[in-house]
């Protein structure tokens, strides 16, 4: 009979635990928003002790901030914005396609939509969406004045709207649209808002 001493102490994998917490947090923040997500539920979903959230992230806000930072900007884990309007439109079409985010179940932008009741956390949400619009302008090489920023924010709002309509309404054919089906309309929208393709 093997004793506990013979097996040695149970090994912990901090990286795997941290990732399990981030995965659970993504699921909760996307489906429930910041305010309705509880740390107890996140810990239960990850199968770990609640105290580990404090150890790795410090607080609910720290967990939210880490979940935001760990969320890829494009499907497949990519964070780099493609350069040029044509490549940007294609990437946005892939991002908005029906099967783009299997690891999250829904578009991860949904975690940014619900107010938190916490001013600092709401500023994090606003900053994330604002930064995305600025990155769109850089990728499209469109300039950076307020007029163009408004147009980039309209592209962000379009993406948010697609995520919301797909998630809560299920409007077809949008709900099932593939990246190929979205490519041409996204090119037209990017060109209409930011100018002709390069």
C-alpha atoms as an extended CHARMM CRD file, in Angstrom:
* protein
*
       198  EXT
         1         1  UNK       CA              0.0000000000        0.0000000000        0.0000000000  PROA      1               0.0000000000
         2         2  UNK       CA              1.3880000000        3.3820000000       -1.0200000000  PROA      2               0.0000000000
         3         3  UNK       CA              1.4350000000        6.0260000000        1.6900000000  PROA      3               0.0000000000
         4         4  UNK       CA              1.0320000000        9.7680000000        1.3180000000  PROA      4               0.0000000000
         5         5  UNK       CA              4.6800000000       10.0710000000        2.2710000000  PROA      5               0.0000000000
         6         6  UNK       CA              5.7160000000        7.7770000000       -0.5830000000  PROA      6               0.0000000000
         7         7  UNK       CA              3.7280000000        9.8160000000       -3.0990000000  PROA      7               0.0000000000
         8         8  UNK       CA              5.0370000000       13.0900000000       -1.7110000000  PROA      8               0.0000000000
         9         9  UNK       CA              3.0990000000       16.2910000000       -1.2980000000  PROA      9               0.0000000000
        10        10  UNK       CA              0.4310000000       17.1680000000       -3.8320000000  PROA      10              0.0000000000
        11        11  UNK       CA              1.9990000000       19.3140000000       -6.5370000000  PROA      11              0.0000000000
        12        12  UNK       CA              0.4380000000       22.6420000000       -7.3250000000  PROA      12              0.0000000000
        13        13  UNK       CA              0.5640000000       24.2570000000      -10.7030000000  PROA      13              0.0000000000
        14        14  UNK       CA              0.2370000000       28.0030000000      -10.1750000000  PROA      14              0.0000000000
        15        15  UNK       CA              0.1140000000       28.7890000000      -13.8890000000  PROA      15              0.0000000000
        16        16  UNK       CA             -2.6640000000       26.2610000000      -14.5170000000  PROA      16              0.0000000000
        17        17  UNK       CA             -4.6390000000       27.5160000000      -11.5070000000  PROA      17              0.0000000000
        18        18  UNK       CA             -4.2740000000       31.1310000000      -12.6260000000  PROA      18              0.0000000000
        19        19  UNK       CA             -5.4040000000       30.1890000000      -16.1440000000  PROA      19              0.0000000000
        20        20  UNK       CA             -8.3830000000       28.2240000000      -14.8130000000  PROA      20              0.0000000000
        21        21  UNK       CA             -9.4230000000       31.2870000000      -12.8120000000  PROA      21              0.0000000000
        22        22  UNK       CA             -9.0700000000       33.5310000000      -15.8750000000  PROA      22              0.0000000000
        23        23  UNK       CA            -11.1170000000       31.1040000000      -17.9980000000  PROA      23              0.0000000000
        24        24  UNK       CA            -13.8420000000       30.9620000000      -15.3550000000  PROA      24              0.0000000000
        25        25  UNK       CA            -13.7850000000       34.7540000000      -14.9620000000  PROA      25              0.0000000000
        26        26  UNK       CA            -14.1280000000       35.2580000000      -18.7220000000  PROA      26              0.0000000000
        27        27  UNK       CA            -17.1990000000       33.0400000000      -18.7710000000  PROA      27              0.0000000000
        28        28  UNK       CA            -18.8080000000       34.8160000000      -15.8460000000  PROA      28              0.0000000000
        29        29  UNK       CA            -17.9440000000       38.3770000000      -16.9070000000  PROA      29              0.0000000000
        30        30  UNK       CA            -19.1420000000       37.7200000000      -20.4750000000  PROA      30              0.0000000000
        31        31  UNK       CA            -22.4630000000       36.1850000000      -19.4480000000  PROA      31              0.0000000000
        32        32  UNK       CA            -23.2360000000       38.1520000000      -16.2700000000  PROA      32              0.0000000000
        33        33  UNK       CA            -21.1560000000       41.3140000000      -16.3460000000  PROA      33              0.0000000000
        34        34  UNK       CA            -18.9310000000       42.6410000000      -13.5890000000  PROA      34              0.0000000000
        35        35  UNK       CA            -21.5920000000       43.4290000000      -10.9960000000  PROA      35              0.0000000000
        36        36  UNK       CA            -23.3620000000       40.0580000000      -11.0380000000  PROA      36              0.0000000000
        37        37  UNK       CA            -20.1590000000       38.0020000000      -11.1330000000  PROA      37              0.0000000000
        38        38  UNK       CA            -19.1060000000       36.7560000000       -7.7170000000  PROA      38              0.0000000000
        39        39  UNK       CA            -15.6270000000       35.6170000000       -6.7750000000  PROA      39              0.0000000000
        40        40  UNK       CA            -17.1310000000       32.5900000000       -5.0480000000  PROA      40              0.0000000000
        41        41  UNK       CA            -18.7310000000       31.4810000000       -8.3400000000  PROA      41              0.0000000000
        42        42  UNK       CA            -15.5130000000       32.0620000000      -10.2930000000  PROA      42              0.0000000000
        43        43  UNK       CA            -13.5540000000       29.9730000000       -7.7850000000  PROA      43              0.0000000000
        44        44  UNK       CA            -16.1910000000       27.2220000000       -7.9020000000  PROA      44              0.0000000000
        45        45  UNK       CA            -16.1620000000       27.1960000000      -11.7200000000  PROA      45              0.0000000000
        46        46  UNK       CA            -12.3600000000       26.8820000000      -11.6510000000  PROA      46              0.0000000000
        47        47  UNK       CA            -12.5110000000       24.1900000000       -8.9490000000  PROA      47              0.0000000000
        48        48  UNK       CA            -10.2040000000       26.0780000000       -6.5870000000  PROA      48              0.0000000000
        49        49  UNK       CA            -10.3100000000       27.7600000000       -3.2120000000  PROA      49              0.0000000000
        50        50  UNK       CA            -11.6590000000       31.3180000000       -3.1430000000  PROA      50              0.0000000000
        51        51  UNK       CA             -8.4800000000       32.5290000000       -1.4140000000  PROA      51              0.0000000000
        52        52  UNK       CA             -6.4900000000       31.8200000000       -4.5760000000  PROA      52              0.0000000000
        53        53  UNK       CA             -8.2280000000       34.6930000000       -6.3780000000  PROA      53              0.0000000000
        54        54  UNK       CA             -6.8590000000       37.0660000000       -3.7490000000  PROA      54              0.0000000000
        55        55  UNK       CA             -3.4190000000       35.4780000000       -4.0570000000  PROA      55              0.0000000000
        56        56  UNK       CA             -3.1810000000       35.7630000000       -7.8470000000  PROA      56              0.0000000000
        57        57  UNK       CA             -5.2730000000       38.8560000000       -8.5740000000  PROA      57              0.0000000000
        58        58  UNK       CA             -5.7300000000       40.7430000000       -5.3090000000  PROA      58              0.0000000000
        59        59  UNK       CA             -9.4060000000       41.5830000000       -5.7790000000  PROA      59              0.0000000000
        60        60  UNK       CA            -12.3920000000       41.2990000000       -8.0830000000  PROA      60              0.0000000000
        61        61  UNK       CA            -11.1770000000       44.4030000000       -9.9030000000  PROA      61              0.0000000000
        62        62  UNK       CA             -7.7340000000       42.8350000000      -10.2940000000  PROA      62              0.0000000000
        63        63  UNK       CA             -9.3190000000       39.6880000000      -11.7160000000  PROA      63              0.0000000000
        64        64  UNK       CA            -11.3990000000       41.7640000000      -14.1440000000  PROA      64              0.0000000000
        65        65  UNK       CA             -8.3370000000       43.7390000000      -15.2110000000  PROA      65              0.0000000000
        66        66  UNK       CA             -6.3560000000       40.5160000000      -15.7570000000  PROA      66              0.0000000000
        67        67  UNK       CA             -9.2480000000       38.9880000000      -17.7170000000  PROA      67              0.0000000000
        68        68  UNK       CA             -9.3640000000       42.0690000000      -19.9550000000  PROA      68              0.0000000000
        69        69  UNK       CA             -5.6100000000       41.9610000000      -20.5020000000  PROA      69              0.0000000000
        70        70  UNK       CA             -5.7050000000       38.2230000000      -21.2970000000  PROA      70              0.0000000000
        71        71  UNK       CA             -8.5060000000       38.5680000000      -23.8440000000  PROA      71              0.0000000000
        72        72  UNK       CA             -7.1770000000       38.3620000000      -27.4030000000  PROA      72              0.0000000000
        73        73  UNK       CA             -8.2230000000       41.1640000000      -29.7320000000  PROA      73              0.0000000000
        74        74  UNK       CA             -8.6790000000       38.7900000000      -32.6410000000  PROA      74              0.0000000000
        75        75  UNK       CA             -9.6680000000       35.1010000000      -32.8530000000  PROA      75              0.0000000000
        76        76  UNK       CA             -6.8600000000       32.6150000000      -32.4980000000  PROA      76              0.0000000000
        77        77  UNK       CA             -5.1340000000       34.5870000000      -29.7550000000  PROA      77              0.0000000000
        78        78  UNK       CA             -3.8890000000       37.4320000000      -31.9300000000  PROA      78              0.0000000000
        79        79  UNK       CA             -3.4120000000       40.8880000000      -30.4680000000  PROA      79              0.0000000000
        80        80  UNK       CA             -1.7010000000       42.5360000000      -33.4170000000  PROA      80              0.0000000000
        81        81  UNK       CA             -3.9260000000       44.6710000000      -35.5750000000  PROA      81              0.0000000000
        82        82  UNK       CA             -3.4600000000       43.9120000000      -39.2780000000  PROA      82              0.0000000000
        83        83  UNK       CA             -2.0310000000       46.8450000000      -41.2130000000  PROA      83              0.0000000000
        84        84  UNK       CA             -4.0390000000       48.4700000000      -43.9800000000  PROA      84              0.0000000000
        85        85  UNK       CA             -7.7680000000       48.8920000000      -44.4340000000  PROA      85              0.0000000000
        86        86  UNK       CA             -8.3180000000       45.7240000000      -46.4820000000  PROA      86              0.0000000000
        87        87  UNK       CA             -6.5270000000       43.4960000000      -43.9730000000  PROA      87              0.0000000000
        88        88  UNK       CA             -8.2890000000       45.2830000000      -41.1000000000  PROA      88              0.0000000000
        89        89  UNK       CA            -11.7180000000       44.7320000000      -42.6740000000  PROA      89              0.0000000000
        90        90  UNK       CA            -10.9750000000       41.0300000000      -43.1750000000  PROA      90              0.0000000000
        91        91  UNK       CA             -9.7880000000       40.6590000000      -39.5750000000  PROA      91              0.0000000000
        92        92  UNK       CA            -12.8880000000       42.4360000000      -38.2670000000  PROA      92              0.0000000000
        93        93  UNK       CA            -15.0480000000       40.1370000000      -40.3880000000  PROA      93              0.0000000000
        94        94  UNK       CA            -13.3210000000       37.0820000000      -38.8590000000  PROA      94              0.0000000000
        95        95  UNK       CA            -13.7550000000       38.5660000000      -35.3900000000  PROA      95              0.0000000000
        96        96  UNK       CA            -17.4930000000       39.0540000000      -35.8980000000  PROA      96              0.0000000000
        97        97  UNK       CA            -18.1620000000       35.6720000000      -37.5250000000  PROA      97              0.0000000000
        98        98  UNK       CA            -20.4140000000       33.1800000000      -35.7870000000  PROA      98              0.0000000000
        99        99  UNK       CA            -17.6710000000       30.6830000000      -34.9220000000  PROA      99              0.0000000000
       100       100  UNK       CA            -14.9170000000       33.1590000000      -34.0110000000  PROA      100             0.0000000000
       101       101  UNK       CA            -14.7310000000       32.6990000000      -30.2380000000  PROA      101             0.0000000000
       102       102  UNK       CA            -15.3070000000       29.0340000000      -29.2900000000  PROA      102             0.0000000000
       103       103  UNK       CA            -13.1110000000       29.3710000000      -26.2020000000  PROA      103             0.0000000000
       104       104  UNK       CA            -15.4860000000       31.9950000000      -24.7610000000  PROA      104             0.0000000000
       105       105  UNK       CA            -18.8130000000       30.7740000000      -26.1240000000  PROA      105             0.0000000000
       106       106  UNK       CA            -19.6930000000       34.3480000000      -27.0690000000  PROA      106             0.0000000000
       107       107  UNK       CA            -17.8490000000       37.4220000000      -28.2670000000  PROA      107             0.0000000000
       108       108  UNK       CA            -15.5990000000       38.5930000000      -25.4000000000  PROA      108             0.0000000000
       109       109  UNK       CA            -16.6060000000       42.2290000000      -25.9230000000  PROA      109             0.0000000000
       110       110  UNK       CA            -19.7640000000       41.3680000000      -23.9860000000  PROA      110             0.0000000000
       111       111  UNK       CA            -17.7310000000       41.5530000000      -20.7730000000  PROA      111             0.0000000000
       112       112  UNK       CA            -17.3680000000       45.2910000000      -21.3930000000  PROA      112             0.0000000000
       113       113  UNK       CA            -21.0380000000       46.1170000000      -21.7760000000  PROA      113             0.0000000000
       114       114  UNK       CA            -22.6240000000       45.9040000000      -18.3750000000  PROA      114             0.0000000000
       115       115  UNK       CA            -21.9840000000       48.6860000000      -15.8900000000  PROA      115             0.0000000000
       116       116  UNK       CA            -20.2350000000       47.6260000000      -12.7360000000  PROA      116             0.0000000000
       117       117  UNK       CA            -21.3650000000       50.2380000000      -10.2550000000  PROA      117             0.0000000000
       118       118  UNK       CA            -17.6750000000       50.8750000000       -9.6220000000  PROA      118             0.0000000000
       119       119  UNK       CA            -16.2570000000       54.0650000000      -11.1720000000  PROA      119             0.0000000000
       120       120  UNK       CA            -12.7370000000       52.6900000000      -11.6120000000  PROA      120             0.0000000000
       121       121  UNK       CA            -13.9210000000       49.4770000000      -13.2430000000  PROA      121             0.0000000000
       122       122  UNK       CA            -16.2200000000       51.4300000000      -15.5570000000  PROA      122             0.0000000000
       123       123  UNK       CA            -13.2120000000       53.5390000000      -16.5560000000  PROA      123             0.0000000000
       124       124  UNK       CA            -11.3240000000       50.3120000000      -17.3970000000  PROA      124             0.0000000000
       125       125  UNK       CA            -14.1930000000       49.2890000000      -19.6820000000  PROA      125             0.0000000000
       126       126  UNK       CA            -14.3000000000       52.6980000000      -21.3610000000  PROA      126             0.0000000000
       127       127  UNK       CA            -10.5160000000       52.7500000000      -21.7740000000  PROA      127             0.0000000000
       128       128  UNK       CA            -10.5220000000       49.2920000000      -23.3860000000  PROA      128             0.0000000000
       129       129  UNK       CA            -13.1200000000       50.2900000000      -25.9800000000  PROA      129             0.0000000000
       130       130  UNK       CA            -11.4170000000       53.6410000000      -26.6050000000  PROA      130             0.0000000000
       131       131  UNK       CA             -8.0320000000       51.9810000000      -27.0630000000  PROA      131             0.0000000000
       132       132  UNK       CA             -9.5400000000       49.5520000000      -29.5640000000  PROA      132             0.0000000000
       133       133  UNK       CA            -10.8450000000       52.4890000000      -31.6370000000  PROA      133             0.0000000000
       134       134  UNK       CA             -7.4180000000       54.1650000000      -31.5600000000  PROA      134             0.0000000000
       135       135  UNK       CA             -5.7550000000       50.9230000000      -32.6640000000  PROA      135             0.0000000000
       136       136  UNK       CA             -8.1920000000       50.7030000000      -35.5870000000  PROA      136             0.0000000000
       137       137  UNK       CA             -7.0930000000       54.1790000000      -36.7170000000  PROA      137             0.0000000000
       138       138  UNK       CA             -3.4270000000       53.2120000000      -36.4710000000  PROA      138             0.0000000000
       139       139  UNK       CA             -3.9730000000       49.9850000000      -38.3940000000  PROA      139             0.0000000000
       140       140  UNK       CA             -5.9020000000       51.8080000000      -41.1160000000  PROA      140             0.0000000000
       141       141  UNK       CA             -3.2710000000       54.5770000000      -41.2330000000  PROA      141             0.0000000000
       142       142  UNK       CA             -6.1780000000       57.0060000000      -41.2410000000  PROA      142             0.0000000000
       143       143  UNK       CA             -4.8450000000       59.8040000000      -39.0040000000  PROA      143             0.0000000000
       144       144  UNK       CA             -5.8790000000       60.6590000000      -35.4880000000  PROA      144             0.0000000000
       145       145  UNK       CA             -8.1870000000       63.6800000000      -35.3130000000  PROA      145             0.0000000000
       146       146  UNK       CA            -11.5130000000       63.6210000000      -33.4500000000  PROA      146             0.0000000000
       147       147  UNK       CA            -13.4870000000       63.2860000000      -36.7010000000  PROA      147             0.0000000000
       148       148  UNK       CA            -11.6390000000       60.0770000000      -37.5970000000  PROA      148             0.0000000000
       149       149  UNK       CA            -11.7400000000       58.8140000000      -34.0130000000  PROA      149             0.0000000000
       150       150  UNK       CA            -15.5240000000       59.1230000000      -34.1020000000  PROA      150             0.0000000000
       151       151  UNK       CA            -15.5510000000       57.0080000000      -37.2660000000  PROA      151             0.0000000000
       152       152  UNK       CA            -13.3390000000       54.3640000000      -35.6410000000  PROA      152             0.0000000000
       153       153  UNK       CA            -15.6330000000       54.3630000000      -32.5990000000  PROA      153             0.0000000000
       154       154  UNK       CA            -18.5420000000       53.7230000000      -34.9590000000  PROA      154             0.0000000000
       155       155  UNK       CA            -16.7120000000       50.5890000000      -36.1560000000  PROA      155             0.0000000000
       156       156  UNK       CA            -16.2760000000       49.5130000000      -32.5240000000  PROA      156             0.0000000000
       157       157  UNK       CA            -19.9840000000       50.1580000000      -31.8940000000  PROA      157             0.0000000000
       158       158  UNK       CA            -20.8560000000       48.0520000000      -34.9390000000  PROA      158             0.0000000000
       159       159  UNK       CA            -18.8450000000       45.1620000000      -33.5270000000  PROA      159             0.0000000000
       160       160  UNK       CA            -20.4620000000       45.5290000000      -30.1200000000  PROA      160             0.0000000000
       161       161  UNK       CA            -23.8790000000       45.6430000000      -31.7650000000  PROA      161             0.0000000000
       162       162  UNK       CA            -23.2050000000       42.4650000000      -33.7320000000  PROA      162             0.0000000000
       163       163  UNK       CA            -22.1180000000       40.6980000000      -30.5240000000  PROA      163             0.0000000000
       164       164  UNK       CA            -25.2360000000       41.8550000000      -28.6650000000  PROA      164             0.0000000000
       165       165  UNK       CA            -27.6770000000       40.9910000000      -31.4660000000  PROA      165             0.0000000000
       166       166  UNK       CA            -26.0910000000       37.5750000000      -31.9480000000  PROA      166             0.0000000000
       167       167  UNK       CA            -26.0770000000       36.8680000000      -28.2120000000  PROA      167             0.0000000000
       168       168  UNK       CA            -29.4590000000       38.1320000000      -27.1170000000  PROA      168             0.0000000000
       169       169  UNK       CA            -31.6470000000       38.2290000000      -30.2300000000  PROA      169             0.0000000000
       170       170  UNK       CA            -30.2060000000       35.5660000000      -32.5430000000  PROA      170             0.0000000000
       171       171  UNK       CA            -31.1970000000       37.5450000000      -35.6390000000  PROA      171             0.0000000000
       172       172  UNK       CA            -30.6130000000       35.4740000000      -38.7660000000  PROA      172             0.0000000000
       173       173  UNK       CA            -28.6700000000       35.4610000000      -41.0570000000  PROA      173             0.0000000000
       174       174  UNK       CA            -26.3550000000       37.6100000000      -38.8930000000  PROA      174             0.0000000000
       175       175  UNK       CA            -26.2920000000       35.0100000000      -36.1000000000  PROA      175             0.0000000000
       176       176  UNK       CA            -24.8040000000       32.3790000000      -38.4180000000  PROA      176             0.0000000000
       177       177  UNK       CA            -22.6910000000       34.6180000000      -40.6910000000  PROA      177             0.0000000000
       178       178  UNK       CA            -19.2430000000       33.2850000000      -41.5490000000  PROA      178             0.0000000000
       179       179  UNK       CA            -16.0720000000       35.2950000000      -42.0230000000  PROA      179             0.0000000000
       180       180  UNK       CA            -16.4200000000       34.8400000000      -45.8000000000  PROA      180             0.0000000000
       181       181  UNK       CA            -19.9660000000       36.2180000000      -45.7390000000  PROA      181             0.0000000000
       182       182  UNK       CA            -18.8810000000       39.2070000000      -43.6340000000  PROA      182             0.0000000000
       183       183  UNK       CA            -15.7280000000       40.0410000000      -45.6370000000  PROA      183             0.0000000000
       184       184  UNK       CA            -17.3120000000       42.1500000000      -48.4060000000  PROA      184             0.0000000000
       185       185  UNK       CA            -19.7270000000       44.0840000000      -46.1550000000  PROA      185             0.0000000000
       186       186  UNK       CA            -16.9240000000       44.8090000000      -43.6810000000  PROA      186             0.0000000000
       187       187  UNK       CA            -14.6770000000       46.1210000000      -46.4780000000  PROA      187             0.0000000000
       188       188  UNK       CA            -17.4900000000       48.4240000000      -47.6080000000  PROA      188             0.0000000000
       189       189  UNK       CA            -18.0890000000       49.6530000000      -44.0550000000  PROA      189             0.0000000000
       190       190  UNK       CA            -14.3890000000       50.2590000000      -43.3470000000  PROA      190             0.0000000000
       191       191  UNK       CA            -14.0010000000       52.1270000000      -46.6270000000  PROA      191             0.0000000000
       192       192  UNK       CA            -17.1380000000       54.1830000000      -46.0100000000  PROA      192             0.0000000000
       193       193  UNK       CA            -15.9500000000       55.2240000000      -42.5520000000  PROA      193             0.0000000000
       194       194  UNK       CA            -12.1680000000       55.4690000000      -42.9800000000  PROA      194             0.0000000000
       195       195  UNK       CA            -11.6960000000       56.0000000000      -46.7100000000  PROA      195             0.0000000000
       196       196  UNK       CA            -10.8220000000       53.8000000000      -49.6970000000  PROA      196             0.0000000000
       197       197  UNK       CA             -8.6430000000       50.7390000000      -49.2000000000  PROA      197             0.0000000000
       198       198  UNK       CA             -4.9010000000       51.1070000000      -49.5930000000  PROA      198             0.0000000000
